[in-house]
PDB file of N, CA and C in Angstrom:
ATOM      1  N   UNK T   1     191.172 -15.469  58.728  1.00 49.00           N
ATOM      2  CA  UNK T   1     190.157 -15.977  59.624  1.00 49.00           C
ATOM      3  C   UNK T   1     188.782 -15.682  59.019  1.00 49.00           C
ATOM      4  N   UNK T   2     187.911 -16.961  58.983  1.00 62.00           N
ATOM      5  CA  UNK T   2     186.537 -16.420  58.401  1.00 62.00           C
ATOM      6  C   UNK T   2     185.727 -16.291  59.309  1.00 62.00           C
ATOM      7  N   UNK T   3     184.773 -15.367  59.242  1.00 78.00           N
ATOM      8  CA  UNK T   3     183.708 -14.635  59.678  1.00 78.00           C
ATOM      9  C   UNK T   3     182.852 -16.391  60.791  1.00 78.00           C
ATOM     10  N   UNK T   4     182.883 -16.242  62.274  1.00 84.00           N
ATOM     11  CA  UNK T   4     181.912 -17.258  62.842  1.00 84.00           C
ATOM     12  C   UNK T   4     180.231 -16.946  62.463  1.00 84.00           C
ATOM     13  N   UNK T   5     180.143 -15.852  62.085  1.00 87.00           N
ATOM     14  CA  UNK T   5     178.444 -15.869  61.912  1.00 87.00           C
ATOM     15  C   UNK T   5     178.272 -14.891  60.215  1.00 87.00           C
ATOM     16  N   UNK T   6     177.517 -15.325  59.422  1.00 89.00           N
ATOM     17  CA  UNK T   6     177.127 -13.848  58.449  1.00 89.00           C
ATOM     18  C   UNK T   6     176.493 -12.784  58.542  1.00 89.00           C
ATOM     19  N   UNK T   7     176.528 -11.733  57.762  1.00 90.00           N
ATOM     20  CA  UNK T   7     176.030 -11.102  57.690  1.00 90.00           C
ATOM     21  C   UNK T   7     174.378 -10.880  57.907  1.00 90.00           C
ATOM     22  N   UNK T   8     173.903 -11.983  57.769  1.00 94.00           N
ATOM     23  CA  UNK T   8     172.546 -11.880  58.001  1.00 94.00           C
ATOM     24  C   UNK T   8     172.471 -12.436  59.272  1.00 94.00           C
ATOM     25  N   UNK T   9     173.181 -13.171  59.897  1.00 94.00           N
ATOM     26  CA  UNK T   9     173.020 -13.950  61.283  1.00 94.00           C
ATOM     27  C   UNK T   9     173.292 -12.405  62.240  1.00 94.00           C
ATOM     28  N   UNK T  10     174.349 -11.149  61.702  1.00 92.00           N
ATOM     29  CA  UNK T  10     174.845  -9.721  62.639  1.00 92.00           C
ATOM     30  C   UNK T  10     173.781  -9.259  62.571  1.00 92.00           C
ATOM     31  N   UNK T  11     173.012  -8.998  61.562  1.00 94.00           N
ATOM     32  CA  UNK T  11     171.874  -8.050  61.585  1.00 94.00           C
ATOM     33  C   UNK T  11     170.871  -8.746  62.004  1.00 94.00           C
ATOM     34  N   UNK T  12     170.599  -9.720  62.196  1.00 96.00           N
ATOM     35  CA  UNK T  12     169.208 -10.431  63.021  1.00 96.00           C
ATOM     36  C   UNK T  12     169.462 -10.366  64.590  1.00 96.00           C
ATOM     37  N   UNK T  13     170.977 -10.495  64.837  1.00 94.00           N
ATOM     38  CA  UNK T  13     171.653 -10.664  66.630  1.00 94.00           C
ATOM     39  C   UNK T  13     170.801  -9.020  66.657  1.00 94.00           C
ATOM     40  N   UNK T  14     171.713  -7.714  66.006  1.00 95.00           N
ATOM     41  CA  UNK T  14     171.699  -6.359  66.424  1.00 95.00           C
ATOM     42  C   UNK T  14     170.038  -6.151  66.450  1.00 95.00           C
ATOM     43  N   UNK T  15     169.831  -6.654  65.545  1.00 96.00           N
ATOM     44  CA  UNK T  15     167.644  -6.209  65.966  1.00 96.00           C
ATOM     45  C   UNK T  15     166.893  -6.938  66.578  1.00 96.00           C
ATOM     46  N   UNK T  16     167.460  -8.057  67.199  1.00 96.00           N
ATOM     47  CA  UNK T  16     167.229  -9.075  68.145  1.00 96.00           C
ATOM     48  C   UNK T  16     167.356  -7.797  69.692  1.00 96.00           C
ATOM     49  N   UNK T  17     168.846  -7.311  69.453  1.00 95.00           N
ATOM     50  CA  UNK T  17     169.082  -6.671  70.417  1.00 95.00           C
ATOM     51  C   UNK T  17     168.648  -5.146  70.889  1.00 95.00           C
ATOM     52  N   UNK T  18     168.084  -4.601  69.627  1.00 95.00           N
ATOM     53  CA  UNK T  18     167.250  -3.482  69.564  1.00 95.00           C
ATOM     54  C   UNK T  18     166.024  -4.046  70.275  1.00 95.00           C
ATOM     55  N   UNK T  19     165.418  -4.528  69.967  1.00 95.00           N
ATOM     56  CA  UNK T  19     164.169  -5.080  70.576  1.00 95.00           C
ATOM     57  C   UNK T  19     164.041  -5.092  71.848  1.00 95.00           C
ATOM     58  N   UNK T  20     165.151  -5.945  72.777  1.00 94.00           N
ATOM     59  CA  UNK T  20     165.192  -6.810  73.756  1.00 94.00           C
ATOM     60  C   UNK T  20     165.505  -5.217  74.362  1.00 94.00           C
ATOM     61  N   UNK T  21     166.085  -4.227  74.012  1.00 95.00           N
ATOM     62  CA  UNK T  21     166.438  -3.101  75.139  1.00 95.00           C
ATOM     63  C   UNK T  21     165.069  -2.191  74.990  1.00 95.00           C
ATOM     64  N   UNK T  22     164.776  -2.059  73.724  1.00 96.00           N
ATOM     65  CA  UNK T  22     163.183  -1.292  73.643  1.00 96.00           C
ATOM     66  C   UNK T  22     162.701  -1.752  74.323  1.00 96.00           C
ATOM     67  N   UNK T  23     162.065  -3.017  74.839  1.00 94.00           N
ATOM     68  CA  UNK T  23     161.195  -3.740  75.925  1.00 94.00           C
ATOM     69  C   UNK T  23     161.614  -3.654  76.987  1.00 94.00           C
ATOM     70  N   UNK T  24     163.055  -3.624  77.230  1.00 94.00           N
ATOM     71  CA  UNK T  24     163.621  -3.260  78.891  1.00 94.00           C
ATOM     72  C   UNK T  24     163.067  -1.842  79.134  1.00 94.00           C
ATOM     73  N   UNK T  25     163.480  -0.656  78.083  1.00 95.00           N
ATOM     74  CA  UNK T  25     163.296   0.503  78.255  1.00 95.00           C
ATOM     75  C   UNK T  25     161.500   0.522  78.619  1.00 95.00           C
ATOM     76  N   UNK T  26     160.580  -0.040  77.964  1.00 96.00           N
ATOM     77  CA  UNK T  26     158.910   0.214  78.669  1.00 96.00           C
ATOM     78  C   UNK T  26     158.595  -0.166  79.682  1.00 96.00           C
ATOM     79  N   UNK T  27     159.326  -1.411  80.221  1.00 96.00           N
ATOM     80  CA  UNK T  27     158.878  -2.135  81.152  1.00 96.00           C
ATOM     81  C   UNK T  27     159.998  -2.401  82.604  1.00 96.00           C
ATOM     82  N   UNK T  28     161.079  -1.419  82.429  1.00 94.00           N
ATOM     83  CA  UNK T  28     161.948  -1.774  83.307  1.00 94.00           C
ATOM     84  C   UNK T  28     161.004  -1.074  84.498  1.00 94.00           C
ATOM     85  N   UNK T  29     160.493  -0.521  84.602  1.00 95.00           N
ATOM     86  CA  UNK T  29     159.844  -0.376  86.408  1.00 95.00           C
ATOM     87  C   UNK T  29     159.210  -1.328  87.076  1.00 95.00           C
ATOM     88  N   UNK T  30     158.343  -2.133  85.977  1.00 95.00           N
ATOM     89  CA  UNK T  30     158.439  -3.306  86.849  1.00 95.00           C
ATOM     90  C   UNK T  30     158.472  -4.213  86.822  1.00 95.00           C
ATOM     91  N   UNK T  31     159.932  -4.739  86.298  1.00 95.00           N
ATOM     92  CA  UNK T  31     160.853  -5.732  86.483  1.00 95.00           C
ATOM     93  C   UNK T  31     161.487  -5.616  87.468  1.00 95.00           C
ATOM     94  N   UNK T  32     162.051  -6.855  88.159  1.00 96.00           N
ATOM     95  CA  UNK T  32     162.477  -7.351  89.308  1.00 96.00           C
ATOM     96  C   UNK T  32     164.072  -7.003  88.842  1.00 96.00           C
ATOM     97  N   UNK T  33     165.263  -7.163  89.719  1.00 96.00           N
ATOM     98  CA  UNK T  33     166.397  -7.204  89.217  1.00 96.00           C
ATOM     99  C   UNK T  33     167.029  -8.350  88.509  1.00 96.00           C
ATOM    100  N   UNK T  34     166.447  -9.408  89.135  1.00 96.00           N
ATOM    101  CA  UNK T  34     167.432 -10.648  88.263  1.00 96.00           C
ATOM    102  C   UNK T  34     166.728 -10.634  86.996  1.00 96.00           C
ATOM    103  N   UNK T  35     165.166  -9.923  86.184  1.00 94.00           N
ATOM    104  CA  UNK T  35     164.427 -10.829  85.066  1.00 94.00           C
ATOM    105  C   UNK T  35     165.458  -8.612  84.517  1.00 94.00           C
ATOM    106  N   UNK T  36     165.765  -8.231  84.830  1.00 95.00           N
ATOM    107  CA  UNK T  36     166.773  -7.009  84.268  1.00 95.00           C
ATOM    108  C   UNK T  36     167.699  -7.205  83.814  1.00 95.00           C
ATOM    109  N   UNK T  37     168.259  -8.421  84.820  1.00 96.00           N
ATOM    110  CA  UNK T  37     170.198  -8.639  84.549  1.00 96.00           C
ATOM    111  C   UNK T  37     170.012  -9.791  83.502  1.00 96.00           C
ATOM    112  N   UNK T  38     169.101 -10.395  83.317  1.00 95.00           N
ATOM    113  CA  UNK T  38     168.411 -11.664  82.268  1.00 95.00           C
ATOM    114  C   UNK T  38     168.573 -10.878  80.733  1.00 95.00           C
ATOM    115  N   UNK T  39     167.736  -9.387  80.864  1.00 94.00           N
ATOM    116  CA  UNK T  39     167.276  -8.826  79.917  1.00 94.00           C
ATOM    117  C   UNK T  39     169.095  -8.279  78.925  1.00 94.00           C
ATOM    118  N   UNK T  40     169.453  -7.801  80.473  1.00 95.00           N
ATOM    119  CA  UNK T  40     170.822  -7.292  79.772  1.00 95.00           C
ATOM    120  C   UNK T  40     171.572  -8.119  79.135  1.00 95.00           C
ATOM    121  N   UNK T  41     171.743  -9.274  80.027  1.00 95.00           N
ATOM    122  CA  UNK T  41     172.646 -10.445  79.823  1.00 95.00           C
ATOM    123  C   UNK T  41     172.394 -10.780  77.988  1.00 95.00           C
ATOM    124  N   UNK T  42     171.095 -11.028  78.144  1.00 94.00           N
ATOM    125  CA  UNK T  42     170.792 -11.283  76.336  1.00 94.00           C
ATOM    126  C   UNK T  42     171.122  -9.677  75.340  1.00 94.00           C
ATOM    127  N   UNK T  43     170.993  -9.063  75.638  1.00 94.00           N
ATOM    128  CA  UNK T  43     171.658  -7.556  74.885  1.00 94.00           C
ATOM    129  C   UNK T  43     172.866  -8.041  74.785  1.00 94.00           C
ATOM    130  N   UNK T  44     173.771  -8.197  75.887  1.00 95.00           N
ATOM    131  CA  UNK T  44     175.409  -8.046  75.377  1.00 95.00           C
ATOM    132  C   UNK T  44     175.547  -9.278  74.632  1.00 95.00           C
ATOM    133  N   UNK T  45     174.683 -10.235  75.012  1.00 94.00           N
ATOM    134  CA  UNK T  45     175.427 -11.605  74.049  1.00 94.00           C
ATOM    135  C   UNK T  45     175.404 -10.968  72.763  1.00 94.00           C
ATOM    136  N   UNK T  46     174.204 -11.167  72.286  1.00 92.00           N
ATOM    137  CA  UNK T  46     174.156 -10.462  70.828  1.00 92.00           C
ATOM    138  C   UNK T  46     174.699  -9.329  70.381  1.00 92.00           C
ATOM    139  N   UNK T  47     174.785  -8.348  71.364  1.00 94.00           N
ATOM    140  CA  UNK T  47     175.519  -7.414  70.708  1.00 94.00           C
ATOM    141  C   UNK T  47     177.228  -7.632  70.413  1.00 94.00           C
ATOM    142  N   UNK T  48     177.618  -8.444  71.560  1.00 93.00           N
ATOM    143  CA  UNK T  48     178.924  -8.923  71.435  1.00 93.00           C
ATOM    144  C   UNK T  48     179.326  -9.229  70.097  1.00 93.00           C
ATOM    145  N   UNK T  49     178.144 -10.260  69.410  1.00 90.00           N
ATOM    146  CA  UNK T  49     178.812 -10.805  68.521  1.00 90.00           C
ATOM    147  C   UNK T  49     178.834 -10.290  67.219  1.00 90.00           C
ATOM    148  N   UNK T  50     177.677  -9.153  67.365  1.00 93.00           N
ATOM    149  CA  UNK T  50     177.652  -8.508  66.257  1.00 93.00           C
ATOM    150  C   UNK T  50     179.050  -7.515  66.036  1.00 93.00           C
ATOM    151  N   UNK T  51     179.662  -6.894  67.359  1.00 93.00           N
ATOM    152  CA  UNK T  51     180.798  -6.232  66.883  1.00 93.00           C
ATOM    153  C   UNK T  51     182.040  -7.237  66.654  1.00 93.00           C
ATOM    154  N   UNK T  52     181.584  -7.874  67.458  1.00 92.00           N
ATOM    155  CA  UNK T  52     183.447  -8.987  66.554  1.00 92.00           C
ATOM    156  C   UNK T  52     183.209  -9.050  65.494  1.00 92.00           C
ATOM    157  N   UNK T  53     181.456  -9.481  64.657  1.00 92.00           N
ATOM    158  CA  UNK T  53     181.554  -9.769  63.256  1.00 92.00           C
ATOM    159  C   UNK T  53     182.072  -8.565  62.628  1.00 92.00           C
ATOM    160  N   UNK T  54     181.536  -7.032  63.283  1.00 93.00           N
ATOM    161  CA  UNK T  54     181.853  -5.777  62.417  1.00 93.00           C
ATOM    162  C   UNK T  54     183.783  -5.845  62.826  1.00 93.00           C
ATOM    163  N   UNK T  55     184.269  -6.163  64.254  1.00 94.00           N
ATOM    164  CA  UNK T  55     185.409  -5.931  64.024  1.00 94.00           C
ATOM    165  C   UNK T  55     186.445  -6.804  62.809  1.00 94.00           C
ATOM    166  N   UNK T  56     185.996  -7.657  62.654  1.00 93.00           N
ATOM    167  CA  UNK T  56     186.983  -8.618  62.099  1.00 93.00           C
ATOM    168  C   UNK T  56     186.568  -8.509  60.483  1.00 93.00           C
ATOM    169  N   UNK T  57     184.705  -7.983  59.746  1.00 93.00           N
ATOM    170  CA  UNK T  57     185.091  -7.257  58.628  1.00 93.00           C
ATOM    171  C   UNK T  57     185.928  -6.070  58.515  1.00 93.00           C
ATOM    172  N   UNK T  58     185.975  -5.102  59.542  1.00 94.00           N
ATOM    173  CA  UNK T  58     187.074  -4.140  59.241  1.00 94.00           C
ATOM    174  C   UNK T  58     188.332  -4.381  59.083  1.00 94.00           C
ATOM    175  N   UNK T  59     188.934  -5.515  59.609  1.00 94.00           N
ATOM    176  CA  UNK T  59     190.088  -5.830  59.611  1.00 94.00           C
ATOM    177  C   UNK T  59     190.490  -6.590  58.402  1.00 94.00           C
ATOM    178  N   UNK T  60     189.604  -7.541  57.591  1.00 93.00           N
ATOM    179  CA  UNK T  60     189.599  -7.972  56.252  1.00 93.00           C
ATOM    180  C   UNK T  60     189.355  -7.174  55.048  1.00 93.00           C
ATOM    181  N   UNK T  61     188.890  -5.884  55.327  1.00 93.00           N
ATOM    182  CA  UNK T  61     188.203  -4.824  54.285  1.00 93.00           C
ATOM    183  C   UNK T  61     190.013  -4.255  54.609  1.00 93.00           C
ATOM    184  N   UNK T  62     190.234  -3.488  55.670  1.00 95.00           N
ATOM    185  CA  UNK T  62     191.531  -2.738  55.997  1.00 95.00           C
ATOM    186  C   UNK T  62     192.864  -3.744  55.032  1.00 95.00           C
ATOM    187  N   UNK T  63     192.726  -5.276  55.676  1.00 94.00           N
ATOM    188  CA  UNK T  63     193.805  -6.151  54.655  1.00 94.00           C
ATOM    189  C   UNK T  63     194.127  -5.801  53.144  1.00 94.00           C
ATOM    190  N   UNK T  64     192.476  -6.060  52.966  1.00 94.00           N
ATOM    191  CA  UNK T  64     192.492  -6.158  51.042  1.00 94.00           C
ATOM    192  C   UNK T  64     193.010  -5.323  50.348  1.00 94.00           C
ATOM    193  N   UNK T  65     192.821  -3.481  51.367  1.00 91.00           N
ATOM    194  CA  UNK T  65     192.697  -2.210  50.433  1.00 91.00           C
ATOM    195  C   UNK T  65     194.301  -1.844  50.893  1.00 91.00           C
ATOM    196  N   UNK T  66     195.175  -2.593  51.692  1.00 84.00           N
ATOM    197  CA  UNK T  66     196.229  -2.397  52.026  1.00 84.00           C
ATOM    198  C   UNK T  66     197.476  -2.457  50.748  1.00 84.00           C
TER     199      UNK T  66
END
């Protein structure tokens, strides 16, 4: 199975997603709840996809050295 995003597409999602929680973290007092669950909602997307990309290189790195 090949990789849906590269390596440079994981590391732009994960500091996409660093960002987006640094800015929740200054400003979550006063944010409303739904522009919070907005904020999160975009964290897990990206972070989601960054660990399938890390899970599924581990599982092709684990194959090769098998």
């Amino acid at each position: 199975m090949s990789h849906e995003i590269t390596i440079q597409q994981a590391a732009n999602r994960a500091d996409q997603a660093n960002v987006t929680l640094l800015m929740l973290r200054k400003v979550i007092d006063d944010m409303d709840t739904c522009d919070i669950e907005t904020a999160v909602v975009i964290a897990c997307d990206l972070v989601g996809s960054v660990a399938a990309w890390l899970i599924e290189e581990q599982a092709q790195r684990e194959k090769a050295h098998a």
